[in-house]
Structure formats: structure tokens, C-alpha cells
PDB file of C-alpha atoms in Angstrom:
ATOM      1  CA  MET A   1      -0.061   0.299   0.201  1.00  0.00           C
ATOM      2  CA  THR A   2       1.119   3.483  -0.879  1.00  0.00           C
ATOM      3  CA  SER A   3       1.762   5.453   1.742  1.00  0.00           C
ATOM      4  CA  PRO A   4      -0.113   9.144   1.977  1.00  0.00           C
ATOM      5  CA  PRO A   5       2.084  11.971   1.538  1.00  0.00           C
ATOM      6  CA  SER A   6       3.343  14.483   3.945  1.00  0.00           C
ATOM      7  CA  PRO A   7       0.889  16.989   5.167  1.00  0.00           C
ATOM      8  CA  THR A   8       2.165  20.330   3.390  1.00  0.00           C
ATOM      9  CA  LEU A   9       1.135  24.011   4.991  1.00  0.00           C
ATOM     10  CA  PRO A  10       0.811  27.304   2.829  1.00  0.00           C
ATOM     11  CA  LEU A  11       2.538  29.931   3.746  1.00  0.00           C
ATOM     12  CA  ALA A  12       2.639  32.751   2.367  1.00  0.00           C
ATOM     13  CA  ASP A  13       6.093  32.268  -0.537  1.00  0.00           C
ATOM     14  CA  GLY A  14       5.192  28.661  -0.801  1.00  0.00           C
ATOM     15  CA  GLU A  15       4.633  25.334   1.535  1.00  0.00           C
ATOM     16  CA  ILE A  16       6.090  23.405   4.898  1.00  0.00           C
ATOM     17  CA  SER A  17       6.242  19.520   4.932  1.00  0.00           C
ATOM     18  CA  ILE A  18       4.664  18.767   8.139  1.00  0.00           C
ATOM     19  CA  GLY A  19       7.116  15.730   7.773  1.00  0.00           C
ATOM     20  CA  SER A  20      10.274  17.275   7.044  1.00  0.00           C
ATOM     21  CA  PHE A  21      10.020  17.958  11.200  1.00  0.00           C
ATOM     22  CA  ALA A  22      11.327  15.791  14.147  1.00  0.00           C
ATOM     23  CA  ASP A  23       8.378  14.698  16.518  1.00  0.00           C
ATOM     24  CA  PRO A  24       6.487  18.404  15.564  1.00  0.00           C
ATOM     25  CA  VAL A  25       4.514  20.355  17.453  1.00  0.00           C
ATOM     26  CA  VAL A  26       2.497  23.308  17.062  1.00  0.00           C
ATOM     27  CA  VAL A  27       1.824  25.867  19.886  1.00  0.00           C
ATOM     28  CA  ASP A  28      -1.071  28.184  20.238  1.00  0.00           C
ATOM     29  CA  PRO A  29      -2.180  28.007  16.796  1.00  0.00           C
ATOM     30  CA  ASP A  30      -4.827  30.708  16.165  1.00  0.00           C
ATOM     31  CA  PRO A  31      -8.480  28.781  15.033  1.00  0.00           C
ATOM     32  CA  ALA A  32      -7.449  29.226  10.939  1.00  0.00           C
ATOM     33  CA  LEU A  33      -4.364  27.988  11.178  1.00  0.00           C
ATOM     34  CA  LEU A  34      -5.237  24.563  13.483  1.00  0.00           C
ATOM     35  CA  ALA A  35      -7.642  24.421  10.498  1.00  0.00           C
ATOM     36  CA  ALA A  36      -5.851  24.914   7.788  1.00  0.00           C
ATOM     37  CA  LEU A  37      -4.004  21.720   9.678  1.00  0.00           C
ATOM     38  CA  LEU A  38      -6.478  19.783   9.672  1.00  0.00           C
ATOM     39  CA  ARG A  39      -6.944  20.686   5.582  1.00  0.00           C
ATOM     40  CA  ALA A  40      -3.512  19.746   4.964  1.00  0.00           C
ATOM     41  CA  TYR A  41      -4.117  16.127   6.896  1.00  0.00           C
ATOM     42  CA  ARG A  42      -7.734  15.309   6.010  1.00  0.00           C
ATOM     43  CA  ASP A  43      -5.964  16.597   2.230  1.00  0.00           C
ATOM     44  CA  ALA A  44      -3.121  13.899   2.686  1.00  0.00           C
ATOM     45  CA  ALA A  45      -5.450  10.580   3.480  1.00  0.00           C
ATOM     46  CA  PRO A  46      -9.778  12.078   2.597  1.00  0.00           C
ATOM     47  CA  ALA A  47     -10.752   8.531   2.245  1.00  0.00           C
ATOM     48  CA  ALA A  48      -9.835   7.495   5.858  1.00  0.00           C
ATOM     49  CA  ILE A  49     -10.581  11.063   7.523  1.00  0.00           C
ATOM     50  CA  ASP A  50     -12.940  12.234   5.300  1.00  0.00           C
ATOM     51  CA  PRO A  51     -14.661   9.323   3.776  1.00  0.00           C
ATOM     52  CA  ASP A  52     -18.000   9.361   1.926  1.00  0.00           C
ATOM     53  CA  LEU A  53     -19.971   6.815   1.923  1.00  0.00           C
ATOM     54  CA  ASP A  54     -18.309   4.864  -0.844  1.00  0.00           C
ATOM     55  CA  ALA A  55     -15.182   4.655   1.089  1.00  0.00           C
ATOM     56  CA  LEU A  56     -17.252   3.976   4.573  1.00  0.00           C
ATOM     57  CA  ARG A  57     -18.407   0.946   2.845  1.00  0.00           C
ATOM     58  CA  SER A  58     -15.275   0.110   1.706  1.00  0.00           C
ATOM     59  CA  GLY A  59     -13.466   0.564   4.656  1.00  0.00           C
ATOM     60  CA  ALA A  60     -16.778  -1.651   6.650  1.00  0.00           C
ATOM     61  CA  GLU A  61     -16.374  -4.326   4.016  1.00  0.00           C
ATOM     62  CA  ALA A  62     -12.817  -4.884   4.017  1.00  0.00           C
ATOM     63  CA  GLY A  63     -11.916  -5.338   7.551  1.00  0.00           C
ATOM     64  CA  GLY A  64      -9.521  -3.963   9.408  1.00  0.00           C
ATOM     65  CA  ASP A  65      -8.994  -0.748  10.707  1.00  0.00           C
ATOM     66  CA  PRO A  66     -10.066   1.896   7.965  1.00  0.00           C
ATOM     67  CA  LEU A  67      -7.972   4.568   9.675  1.00  0.00           C
ATOM     68  CA  ALA A  68      -5.035   2.499   9.200  1.00  0.00           C
ATOM     69  CA  PRO A  69      -3.774   4.798   6.573  1.00  0.00           C
ATOM     70  CA  VAL A  70      -3.554   7.827   8.605  1.00  0.00           C
ATOM     71  CA  THR A  71      -0.595   6.431  10.755  1.00  0.00           C
ATOM     72  CA  ASP A  72       1.062   6.609   8.075  1.00  0.00           C
ATOM     73  CA  LEU A  73       1.001  10.867   8.223  1.00  0.00           C
ATOM     74  CA  PRO A  74       3.552  12.241  10.892  1.00  0.00           C
ATOM     75  CA  ALA A  75       2.490  12.680  14.166  1.00  0.00           C
ATOM     76  CA  LEU A  76       1.883  15.920  15.350  1.00  0.00           C
ATOM     77  CA  THR A  77       1.370  17.537  18.918  1.00  0.00           C
ATOM     78  CA  VAL A  78      -1.750  19.422  18.920  1.00  0.00           C
ATOM     79  CA  PHE A  79      -1.030  22.887  22.077  1.00  0.00           C
ATOM     80  CA  ALA A  80      -3.810  24.772  21.500  1.00  0.00           C
ATOM     81  CA  SER A  81      -6.596  27.251  23.773  1.00  0.00           C
ATOM     82  CA  GLY A  82      -9.839  25.959  23.933  1.00  0.00           C
ATOM     83  CA  ARG A  83     -11.035  28.562  21.931  1.00  0.00           C
ATOM     84  CA  ALA A  84      -8.949  26.996  18.777  1.00  0.00           C
ATOM     85  CA  VAL A  85     -10.196  23.636  19.425  1.00  0.00           C
ATOM     86  CA  ASP A  86     -13.813  24.633  19.762  1.00  0.00           C
ATOM     87  CA  ALA A  87     -14.166  26.224  17.105  1.00  0.00           C
ATOM     88  CA  ILE A  88     -13.383  23.599  14.853  1.00  0.00           C
ATOM     89  CA  ALA A  89     -15.015  20.952  17.636  1.00  0.00           C
ATOM     90  CA  ASP A  90     -18.565  22.799  17.877  1.00  0.00           C
ATOM     91  CA  ARG A  91     -19.158  21.550  14.029  1.00  0.00           C
ATOM     92  CA  PHE A  92     -19.462  18.266  13.511  1.00  0.00           C
ATOM     93  CA  ARG A  93     -17.978  17.384   9.989  1.00  0.00           C
ATOM     94  CA  PRO A  94     -15.072  19.040  10.944  1.00  0.00           C
ATOM     95  CA  ALA A  95     -15.458  17.556  14.627  1.00  0.00           C
ATOM     96  CA  THR A  96     -15.263  14.129  12.595  1.00  0.00           C
ATOM     97  CA  ARG A  97     -11.652  14.343  11.300  1.00  0.00           C
ATOM     98  CA  LEU A  98     -10.215  15.965  14.430  1.00  0.00           C
ATOM     99  CA  ALA A  99     -11.535  12.589  16.429  1.00  0.00           C
ATOM    100  CA  ALA A 100     -10.027  10.648  13.470  1.00  0.00           C
ATOM    101  CA  LEU A 101      -6.425  12.069  13.908  1.00  0.00           C
ATOM    102  CA  ALA A 102      -6.977  11.898  17.335  1.00  0.00           C
ATOM    103  CA  GLU A 103      -8.872   7.760  17.653  1.00  0.00           C
ATOM    104  CA  ALA A 104      -5.958   6.733  14.880  1.00  0.00           C
ATOM    105  CA  GLY A 105      -3.056   8.171  17.352  1.00  0.00           C
ATOM    106  CA  VAL A 106      -2.214  10.740  15.193  1.00  0.00           C
ATOM    107  CA  TRP A 107      -2.040  14.182  16.921  1.00  0.00           C
ATOM    108  CA  ASP A 108      -2.320  14.560  20.252  1.00  0.00           C
ATOM    109  CA  LEU A 109      -4.260  16.969  21.343  1.00  0.00           C
ATOM    110  CA  ARG A 110      -3.005  18.870  24.271  1.00  0.00           C
ATOM    111  CA  ALA A 111      -4.914  21.744  26.289  1.00  0.00           C
ATOM    112  CA  LEU A 112      -3.369  25.051  26.404  1.00  0.00           C
ATOM    113  CA  GLY A 113      -3.484  27.402  29.357  1.00  0.00           C
ATOM    114  CA  GLU A 114      -1.251  30.471  29.025  1.00  0.00           C
ATOM    115  CA  ALA A 115      -1.268  32.197  25.167  1.00  0.00           C
ATOM    116  CA  GLN A 116       1.526  32.255  23.428  1.00  0.00           C
ATOM    117  CA  PRO A 117       2.974  36.083  21.834  1.00  0.00           C
ATOM    118  CA  ASN A 118       2.628  33.805  18.076  1.00  0.00           C
ATOM    119  CA  ALA A 119       2.124  30.262  17.524  1.00  0.00           C
ATOM    120  CA  VAL A 120       4.978  28.443  17.356  1.00  0.00           C
ATOM    121  CA  LEU A 121       5.740  25.430  14.444  1.00  0.00           C
ATOM    122  CA  ALA A 122       8.908  22.867  15.426  1.00  0.00           C
ATOM    123  CA  GLY A 123      10.848  19.914  16.266  1.00  0.00           C
ATOM    124  CA  ARG A 124      13.327  19.243  17.360  1.00  0.00           C
ATOM    125  CA  SER A 125      16.400  20.521  15.521  1.00  0.00           C
ATOM    126  CA  ASP A 126      14.131  23.088  14.080  1.00  0.00           C
ATOM    127  CA  GLY A 127      11.207  25.761  14.285  1.00  0.00           C
ATOM    128  CA  CYS A 128       9.189  29.079  14.050  1.00  0.00           C
ATOM    129  CA  VAL A 129       7.207  31.095  14.755  1.00  0.00           C
ATOM    130  CA  LEU A 130       3.922  31.572  12.039  1.00  0.00           C
ATOM    131  CA  VAL A 131       2.184  34.608  11.715  1.00  0.00           C
ATOM    132  CA  ALA A 132      -0.354  36.032   9.470  1.00  0.00           C
ATOM    133  CA  ALA A 133       0.155  37.415   5.835  1.00  0.00           C
ATOM    134  CA  ALA A 134      -0.062  41.233   6.008  1.00  0.00           C
ATOM    135  CA  GLY A 135      -2.907  41.940   5.224  1.00  0.00           C
ATOM    136  CA  ASP A 136      -4.791  39.124   6.437  1.00  0.00           C
ATOM    137  CA  GLY A 137      -6.810  38.319   9.480  1.00  0.00           C
ATOM    138  CA  GLY A 138      -4.872  35.544  10.277  1.00  0.00           C
ATOM    139  CA  ASP A 139      -8.534  34.020  12.474  1.00  0.00           C
ATOM    140  CA  GLY A 140     -10.951  33.059   9.166  1.00  0.00           C
ATOM    141  CA  GLY A 141     -13.311  30.425  11.315  1.00  0.00           C
ATOM    142  CA  ALA A 142     -12.860  27.129  12.007  1.00  0.00           C
ATOM    143  CA  ASP A 143     -12.515  26.311   9.029  1.00  0.00           C
ATOM    144  CA  ALA A 144     -11.341  28.613   6.604  1.00  0.00           C
ATOM    145  CA  THR A 145     -10.254  29.145   2.797  1.00  0.00           C
ATOM    146  CA  PRO A 146      -7.186  31.126   2.581  1.00  0.00           C
ATOM    147  CA  ALA A 147      -7.016  33.096   0.184  1.00  0.00           C
ATOM    148  CA  GLY A 148      -4.050  32.534  -2.561  1.00  0.00           C
ATOM    149  CA  PRO A 149      -0.871  30.461  -1.752  1.00  0.00           C
ATOM    150  CA  GLY A 150      -0.610  31.097   2.209  1.00  0.00           C
ATOM    151  CA  PRO A 151      -1.999  33.396   4.966  1.00  0.00           C
ATOM    152  CA  TRP A 152       0.962  32.852   6.953  1.00  0.00           C
ATOM    153  CA  CYS A 153       4.837  34.034   7.249  1.00  0.00           C
ATOM    154  CA  ARG A 154       7.383  31.857   8.675  1.00  0.00           C
ATOM    155  CA  ILE A 155       9.725  34.151  10.429  1.00  0.00           C
ATOM    156  CA  GLY A 156      13.370  32.497  11.990  1.00  0.00           C
ATOM    157  CA  ASP A 157      15.483  29.178  12.662  1.00  0.00           C
ATOM    158  CA  ASP A 158      15.477  28.627  16.591  1.00  0.00           C
ATOM    159  CA  PRO A 159      16.254  24.480  17.157  1.00  0.00           C
ATOM    160  CA  THR A 160      15.416  24.494  21.255  1.00  0.00           C
ATOM    161  CA  LEU A 161      12.213  26.312  20.339  1.00  0.00           C
ATOM    162  CA  ARG A 162      10.395  22.271  20.769  1.00  0.00           C
ATOM    163  CA  GLY A 163      12.542  21.836  23.528  1.00  0.00           C
ATOM    164  CA  ARG A 164      10.978  24.957  25.956  1.00  0.00           C
ATOM    165  CA  TYR A 165       7.597  23.289  25.618  1.00  0.00           C
ATOM    166  CA  ASP A 166       8.496  20.065  27.033  1.00  0.00           C
ATOM    167  CA  ALA A 167       8.156  20.977  29.940  1.00  0.00           C
ATOM    168  CA  PRO A 168       4.337  22.175  30.145  1.00  0.00           C
ATOM    169  CA  LEU A 169       3.986  20.216  27.333  1.00  0.00           C
ATOM    170  CA  ALA A 170       4.299  16.732  29.792  1.00  0.00           C
ATOM    171  CA  ASP A 171       1.290  19.037  32.039  1.00  0.00           C
ATOM    172  CA  ALA A 172      -0.831  19.711  29.789  1.00  0.00           C
ATOM    173  CA  GLU A 173      -3.536  18.067  30.259  1.00  0.00           C
ATOM    174  CA  GLY A 174      -5.150  15.569  26.875  1.00  0.00           C
ATOM    175  CA  VAL A 175      -7.861  17.119  25.809  1.00  0.00           C
ATOM    176  CA  ARG A 176     -11.281  14.699  24.728  1.00  0.00           C
ATOM    177  CA  ILE A 177     -13.259  15.444  21.181  1.00  0.00           C
ATOM    178  CA  ARG A 178     -16.815  14.390  21.481  1.00  0.00           C
ATOM    179  CA  THR A 179     -17.713  13.521  17.680  1.00  0.00           C
ATOM    180  CA  PRO A 180     -16.079  10.049  16.535  1.00  0.00           C
ATOM    181  CA  SER A 181     -14.555  10.170  12.837  1.00  0.00           C
ATOM    182  CA  ARG A 182     -17.311   8.881  10.340  1.00  0.00           C
ATOM    183  CA  HIS A 183     -15.138   5.306   9.787  1.00  0.00           C
ATOM    184  CA  ARG A 184     -16.728   4.996  13.875  1.00  0.00           C
ATOM    185  CA  LEU A 185     -19.868   6.503  13.511  1.00  0.00           C
ATOM    186  CA  TYR A 186     -21.012   4.168  10.552  1.00  0.00           C
ATOM    187  CA  GLY A 187     -19.506   0.978  11.844  1.00  0.00           C
ATOM    188  CA  ALA A 188     -21.097   1.284  15.543  1.00  0.00           C
ATOM    189  CA  LEU A 189     -24.243   1.573  13.995  1.00  0.00           C
ATOM    190  CA  ARG A 190     -23.837  -1.310  10.757  1.00  0.00           C
ATOM    191  CA  ASP A 191     -22.569  -3.330  13.268  1.00  0.00           C
ATOM    192  CA  ARG A 192     -25.805  -3.226  14.994  1.00  0.00           C
ATOM    193  CA  CYS A 193     -28.673  -1.970  12.706  1.00  0.00           C
ATOM    194  CA  GLY A 194     -26.915  -3.154   9.178  1.00  0.00           C
ATOM    195  CA  ASP A 195     -26.261  -1.392   6.813  1.00  0.00           C
ATOM    196  CA  GLY A 196     -29.504   0.297   5.884  1.00  0.00           C
ATOM    197  CA  VAL A 197     -29.752   2.493   8.687  1.00  0.00           C
ATOM    198  CA  ALA A 198     -25.849   3.480   8.742  1.00  0.00           C
ATOM    199  CA  ASP A 199     -25.870   4.426   4.444  1.00  0.00           C
ATOM    200  CA  GLU A 200     -29.450   6.263   5.199  1.00  0.00           C
ATOM    201  CA  ALA A 201     -27.759   7.884   8.448  1.00  0.00           C
ATOM    202  CA  VAL A 202     -24.930   9.007   6.572  1.00  0.00           C
ATOM    203  CA  ARG A 203     -27.142  10.154   3.650  1.00  0.00           C
ATOM    204  CA  LEU A 204     -28.749  12.811   6.207  1.00  0.00           C
ATOM    205  CA  LEU A 205     -25.358  13.413   7.861  1.00  0.00           C
ATOM    206  CA  ASP A 206     -24.575  14.172   4.162  1.00  0.00           C
ATOM    207  CA  ALA A 207     -27.781  15.999   2.902  1.00  0.00           C
ATOM    208  CA  GLU A 208     -26.544  19.859   2.707  1.00  0.00           C
ATOM    209  CA  ARG A 209     -23.656  18.563   0.118  1.00  0.00           C
ATOM    210  CA  GLU A 210     -26.758  16.323  -1.800  1.00  0.00           C
ATOM    211  CA  VAL A 211     -28.847  20.562  -1.921  1.00  0.00           C
ATOM    212  CA  ASP A 212     -25.689  22.006  -2.393  1.00  0.00           C
ATOM    213  CA  ALA A 213     -25.282  19.658  -5.767  1.00  0.00           C
ATOM    214  CA  ALA A 214     -28.754  19.551  -6.703  1.00  0.00           C
ATOM    215  CA  ARG A 215     -28.007  22.732  -7.224  1.00  0.00           C
ATOM    216  CA  GLY A 216     -24.769  23.301  -8.985  1.00  0.00           C
ATOM    217  CA  ASP A 217     -22.688  25.324  -5.712  1.00  0.00           C
ATOM    218  CA  SER A 218     -20.089  22.906  -6.216  1.00  0.00           C
ATOM    219  CA  ALA A 219     -17.756  25.731  -3.476  1.00  0.00           C
ATOM    220  CA  ALA A 220     -20.789  25.265  -0.544  1.00  0.00           C
ATOM    221  CA  SER A 221     -21.000  20.971  -1.661  1.00  0.00           C
ATOM    222  CA  GLY A 222     -17.058  21.402  -0.470  1.00  0.00           C
ATOM    223  CA  GLY A 223     -16.967  23.510   2.352  1.00  0.00           C
ATOM    224  CA  ASP A 224     -18.336  23.760   5.763  1.00  0.00           C
ATOM    225  CA  GLU A 225     -17.925  28.192   5.842  1.00  0.00           C
ATOM    226  CA  SER A 226     -21.557  28.073   6.642  1.00  0.00           C
ATOM    227  CA  ASP A 227     -22.514  24.177   7.489  1.00  0.00           C
ATOM    228  CA  PRO A 228     -24.544  24.676  10.546  1.00  0.00           C
ATOM    229  CA  LEU A 229     -24.548  21.366  11.413  1.00  0.00           C
ATOM    230  CA  ASP A 230     -23.659  20.668  14.831  1.00  0.00           C
ATOM    231  CA  ARG A 231     -22.996  17.580  17.828  1.00  0.00           C
ATOM    232  CA  GLY A 232     -27.383  18.148  18.242  1.00  0.00           C
ATOM    233  CA  GLY A 233     -27.822  18.386  14.804  1.00  0.00           C
ATOM    234  CA  ALA A 234     -26.599  14.823  13.843  1.00  0.00           C
ATOM    235  CA  ARG A 235     -28.256  13.533  17.354  1.00  0.00           C
ATOM    236  CA  VAL A 236     -30.885  13.948  16.059  1.00  0.00           C
ATOM    237  CA  ARG A 237     -30.753  13.538  12.207  1.00  0.00           C
ATOM    238  CA  THR A 238     -28.710   9.775  13.166  1.00  0.00           C
ATOM    239  CA  TYR A 239     -32.162   8.827  15.250  1.00  0.00           C
ATOM    240  CA  ALA A 240     -34.282  10.025  12.138  1.00  0.00           C
ATOM    241  CA  ALA A 241     -32.531   7.170   9.868  1.00  0.00           C
ATOM    242  CA  GLY A 242     -32.462   4.861  12.453  1.00  0.00           C
ATOM    243  CA  ALA A 243     -37.026   5.522  12.319  1.00  0.00           C
ATOM    244  CA  ARG A 244     -36.436   6.060   8.441  1.00  0.00           C
ATOM    245  CA  ARG A 245     -35.201   2.474   8.700  1.00  0.00           C
ATOM    246  CA  GLY A 246     -37.078   0.461  10.913  1.00  0.00           C
ATOM    247  CA  ALA A 247     -33.953   0.126  13.791  1.00  0.00           C
ATOM    248  CA  LEU A 248     -34.144  -1.591  16.614  1.00  0.00           C
ATOM    249  CA  ASP A 249     -34.863   1.869  19.186  1.00  0.00           C
ATOM    250  CA  ARG A 250     -32.667   0.080  21.746  1.00  0.00           C
ATOM    251  CA  ASP A 251     -30.187  -1.340  19.219  1.00  0.00           C
ATOM    252  CA  LEU A 252     -29.822   1.963  17.506  1.00  0.00           C
ATOM    253  CA  ARG A 253     -28.962   3.666  20.851  1.00  0.00           C
ATOM    254  CA  ARG A 254     -26.778   0.928  21.844  1.00  0.00           C
ATOM    255  CA  ALA A 255     -24.344   1.803  18.551  1.00  0.00           C
ATOM    256  CA  CYS A 256     -24.812   5.638  19.236  1.00  0.00           C
ATOM    257  CA  GLU A 257     -23.387   4.579  22.566  1.00  0.00           C
ATOM    258  CA  ASP A 258     -20.763   2.563  21.343  1.00  0.00           C
ATOM    259  CA  ALA A 259     -19.683   5.101  18.360  1.00  0.00           C
ATOM    260  CA  GLY A 260     -19.365   7.994  21.203  1.00  0.00           C
ATOM    261  CA  LEU A 261     -21.956  10.049  19.877  1.00  0.00           C
ATOM    262  CA  GLY A 262     -24.399  10.351  22.395  1.00  0.00           C
ATOM    263  CA  SER A 263     -25.640   9.387  26.058  1.00  0.00           C
ATOM    264  CA  SER A 264     -29.212   6.963  26.222  1.00  0.00           C
ATOM    265  CA  ALA A 265     -30.763  10.020  28.338  1.00  0.00           C
ATOM    266  CA  THR A 266     -30.237  12.199  25.181  1.00  0.00           C
ATOM    267  CA  PHE A 267     -31.251  10.100  22.889  1.00  0.00           C
ATOM    268  CA  THR A 268     -35.052   9.185  25.211  1.00  0.00           C
ATOM    269  CA  ARG A 269     -35.279  13.432  24.656  1.00  0.00           C
ATOM    270  CA  ILE A 270     -34.305  13.092  20.744  1.00  0.00           C
ATOM    271  CA  LYS A 271     -36.500  10.030  20.741  1.00  0.00           C
ATOM    272  CA  ARG A 272     -39.685  12.522  23.132  1.00  0.00           C
ATOM    273  CA  GLU A 273     -38.809  15.247  20.324  1.00  0.00           C
ATOM    274  CA  LEU A 274     -39.548  13.839  17.175  1.00  0.00           C
ATOM    275  CA  ALA A 275     -42.315  12.368  18.796  1.00  0.00           C
ATOM    276  CA  GLU A 276     -44.513  15.451  19.853  1.00  0.00           C
ATOM    277  CA  ALA A 277     -42.953  16.432  16.297  1.00  0.00           C
ATOM    278  CA  GLY A 278     -45.401  13.759  14.674  1.00  0.00           C
ATOM    279  CA  LEU A 279     -42.342  12.913  13.411  1.00  0.00           C
ATOM    280  CA  LEU A 280     -41.488   9.647  14.756  1.00  0.00           C
ATOM    281  CA  GLY A 281     -43.062   6.632  16.508  1.00  0.00           C
ATOM    282  CA  THR A 282     -42.467   3.032  17.955  1.00  0.00           C
ATOM    283  CA  GLU A 283     -44.234   0.269  17.306  1.00  0.00           C
ATOM    284  CA  PRO A 284     -43.681  -3.277  19.785  1.00  0.00           C
ATOM    285  CA  VAL A 285     -41.635  -6.455  18.082  1.00  0.00           C
ATOM    286  CA  SER A 286     -42.404 -10.109  19.552  1.00  0.00           C
ATOM    287  CA  GLN A 287     -38.612 -11.935  21.633  1.00  0.00           C
ATOM    288  CA  PRO A 288     -38.809 -15.855  21.949  1.00  0.00           C
ATOM    289  CA  VAL A 289     -37.642 -14.674  25.804  1.00  0.00           C
ATOM    290  CA  GLY A 290     -38.480 -11.326  27.455  1.00  0.00           C
ATOM    291  CA  ARG A 291     -40.125  -8.284  27.078  1.00  0.00           C
ATOM    292  CA  PRO A 292     -41.509  -6.911  23.343  1.00  0.00           C
ATOM    293  CA  ARG A 293     -38.601  -4.575  21.819  1.00  0.00           C
ATOM    294  CA  LYS A 294     -39.489  -0.862  20.389  1.00  0.00           C
ATOM    295  CA  ARG A 295     -39.293  -0.882  16.631  1.00  0.00           C
ATOM    296  CA  LEU A 296     -38.854   3.366  15.371  1.00  0.00           C
ATOM    297  CA  VAL A 297     -41.572   4.017  13.155  1.00  0.00           C
ATOM    298  CA  ALA A 298     -40.350   7.408  10.525  1.00  0.00           C
ATOM    299  CA  ARG A 299     -44.493   9.250  10.734  1.00  0.00           C
ATOM    300  CA  GLY A 300     -45.279  11.329   9.212  1.00  0.00           C
ATOM    301  CA  ALA A 301     -43.254  14.353   6.900  1.00  0.00           C
ATOM    302  CA  LEU A 302     -40.111  12.565   7.706  1.00  0.00           C
ATOM    303  CA  ALA A 303     -42.006   8.795   6.195  1.00  0.00           C
ATOM    304  CA  ASN A 304     -43.266  10.800   2.634  1.00  0.00           C
ATOM    305  CA  ALA A 305     -39.501  12.181   1.777  1.00  0.00           C
ATOM    306  CA  SER A 306     -38.245  10.996  -0.735  1.00  0.00           C
ATOM    307  CA  SER A 307     -34.751  11.756   0.420  1.00  0.00           C
ATOM    308  CA  PRO A 308     -32.348  12.976   2.566  1.00  0.00           C
ATOM    309  CA  ALA A 309     -32.887  16.396   1.690  1.00  0.00           C
ATOM    310  CA  ALA A 310     -36.470  16.167   1.813  1.00  0.00           C
ATOM    311  CA  ALA A 311     -35.997  13.989   5.262  1.00  0.00           C
ATOM    312  CA  LEU A 312     -34.465  16.715   6.354  1.00  0.00           C
ATOM    313  CA  GLU A 313     -35.691  20.047   5.199  1.00  0.00           C
ATOM    314  CA  ALA A 314     -39.090  17.808   7.265  1.00  0.00           C
ATOM    315  CA  LEU A 315     -36.610  18.006  10.223  1.00  0.00           C
ATOM    316  CA  ARG A 316     -35.849  21.910  10.134  1.00  0.00           C
ATOM    317  CA  GLU A 317     -39.753  22.331   9.525  1.00  0.00           C
ATOM    318  CA  ASN A 318     -39.912  21.147  12.965  1.00  0.00           C
ATOM    319  CA  GLY A 319     -37.159  22.934  14.202  1.00  0.00           C
ATOM    320  CA  LEU A 320     -35.111  20.132  15.038  1.00  0.00           C
TER     321      LEU A 320
END
């Protein structure tokens, strides 16, 4: 298997390869810089970090670890503020990419308590300060797209920079991403509920892309700048997908818990909200032993929706 290319960060005067640093660390990146690093890793291994439905199916059918290609990427310690991490992790799709890197052990996320004068990218034998290029604010949002070859300038070459952060990193707490990677979520749904539920969940989670494609808006479908989907919305869509495919309530809850998408109590609330909106019901399923289980059943506009985009509209019309 061919190793993925080394992630590269665009600079005002070219680019810099993360793999060129030994034991690299990035210190106090702002949201735009952190997002650019995340894009660089995603572009190096898209089928693992940001898989579409075909890649998810292939990974599940092949067995083994679908995140294995990510482990061939250079390991990076990310010493970042809560503000920078939250700017990415508060939106579902960027958060799944961050989760893929964390689950694979390629990004070691550490909580930075004290702001630094400038962002630093450093290895054991070299290091530099990264500053926003003139005329660029350097904080274009959690998944901003830089205009031109890159908004950062590399300043200096200091081989001692990496060592200055060894002690603070040793004391820093790890950062937990409360969103699963797409492979982890798809695998959990497939194992507990079957291919149909897993596929439907991905389609509903990606419904904006379908809408953008239908409009011919390739720029919007390729980015996340205006994507409103957060972790709460992803939970609702996943549960609605289970209803559209007739999943057993208990199995769907366990799948979502296995993936780390949410707790059983969270999905009790979501089930109630969908039922109150007239979009969901249940029916008993007899068991050879014990009490009957409950199968989720889509109702109303959710049942009548002819596409994931129409199902999403049904949810939005009910404030979900």
C-alpha cells in the first residue's frame, strides 16, 4: 500500500511539510491555522479522515482498521487553546476529521492554558514562528479557506523552540473530542443496526451536500464555512435515519453509545422531541424470550420524504 503524502501547510512564500520536522509540535494555533493543519491532513488521506459513503462501505467491508492509512501520516502534538479547538469541534464535520486523527493517535491534542505571543511550529532540530501575512487577519474561522498560496509567514529558525515546551506539554491535560470519526460512527451503526441504517444516517448527515449538488453549488458542497450542523443536530439526524429504516430503538441507542455520539438519556430526549413533532412512532417487536422490543417508525413528513434532503427539510420545519 502506498503511503499518503506528507501534509503541507501553505505559506505566503510557498509551503512547509509537517513531515520535515522531527517530533513536531504546533503551539497556540489560532482557529484558522488549526483548521489549515486539519485540511492538510485531510487532503493527505481523505478516504480515512473525511470518507464519503463509498469509502465508508469499503472500509467496513474490508475489515481491519479503516483509519490505518492515517497512522502513516507524521505525528503532530497540538498544544492549543480551548477556543481554537472548540472553533472546529463545535461543528460536526470538522470535528469528525479531528476525531479521526485523535482516534488514530496521529494528533496528540493537549490543552494550552496560557496564550503565547505567536504560534510556533517546531521539531527537535528546527523551529519557527508563524504569523499572519500582511493584510490577512489570520483568523478566518474554524474552516476558513485562505486566499492565495497561504496566509502565514515563517519567521526565524530556532532549534531550541521544541525543547521549551517539553515541560508544559508533560503537565498539560489531553483534550477529548466528543464527536466520533465518520468511520467509527458508521461502523457502530452497521454492526448494531445493519447497512441500511448506517447508509441512511450518512446520507442524512450529508444532506446539505446533496442540496448543494442539486443547486450546482460546488463551492458550498466542498466546504464547511456555512454548514450549520453541530453535534446535537447530528444526533437528531442519526436517530431520524434509524426511524426511516426501522431500526430497533435499543440497538440504535447502543450503536450511538458505542460510537460516542451520545448517551441513552440524550436519545430519550431526542425520541420524545421527534414524537411530539409527529415525525416518529414505535411498534412492538416480539422476542422469543422477554419483553417485546420497540421498533422505530417514521411518521408524517419524515416518512413521506423521498430523499435525505426532503427528510432534512422535515426536521428543520419542526425546529429539529
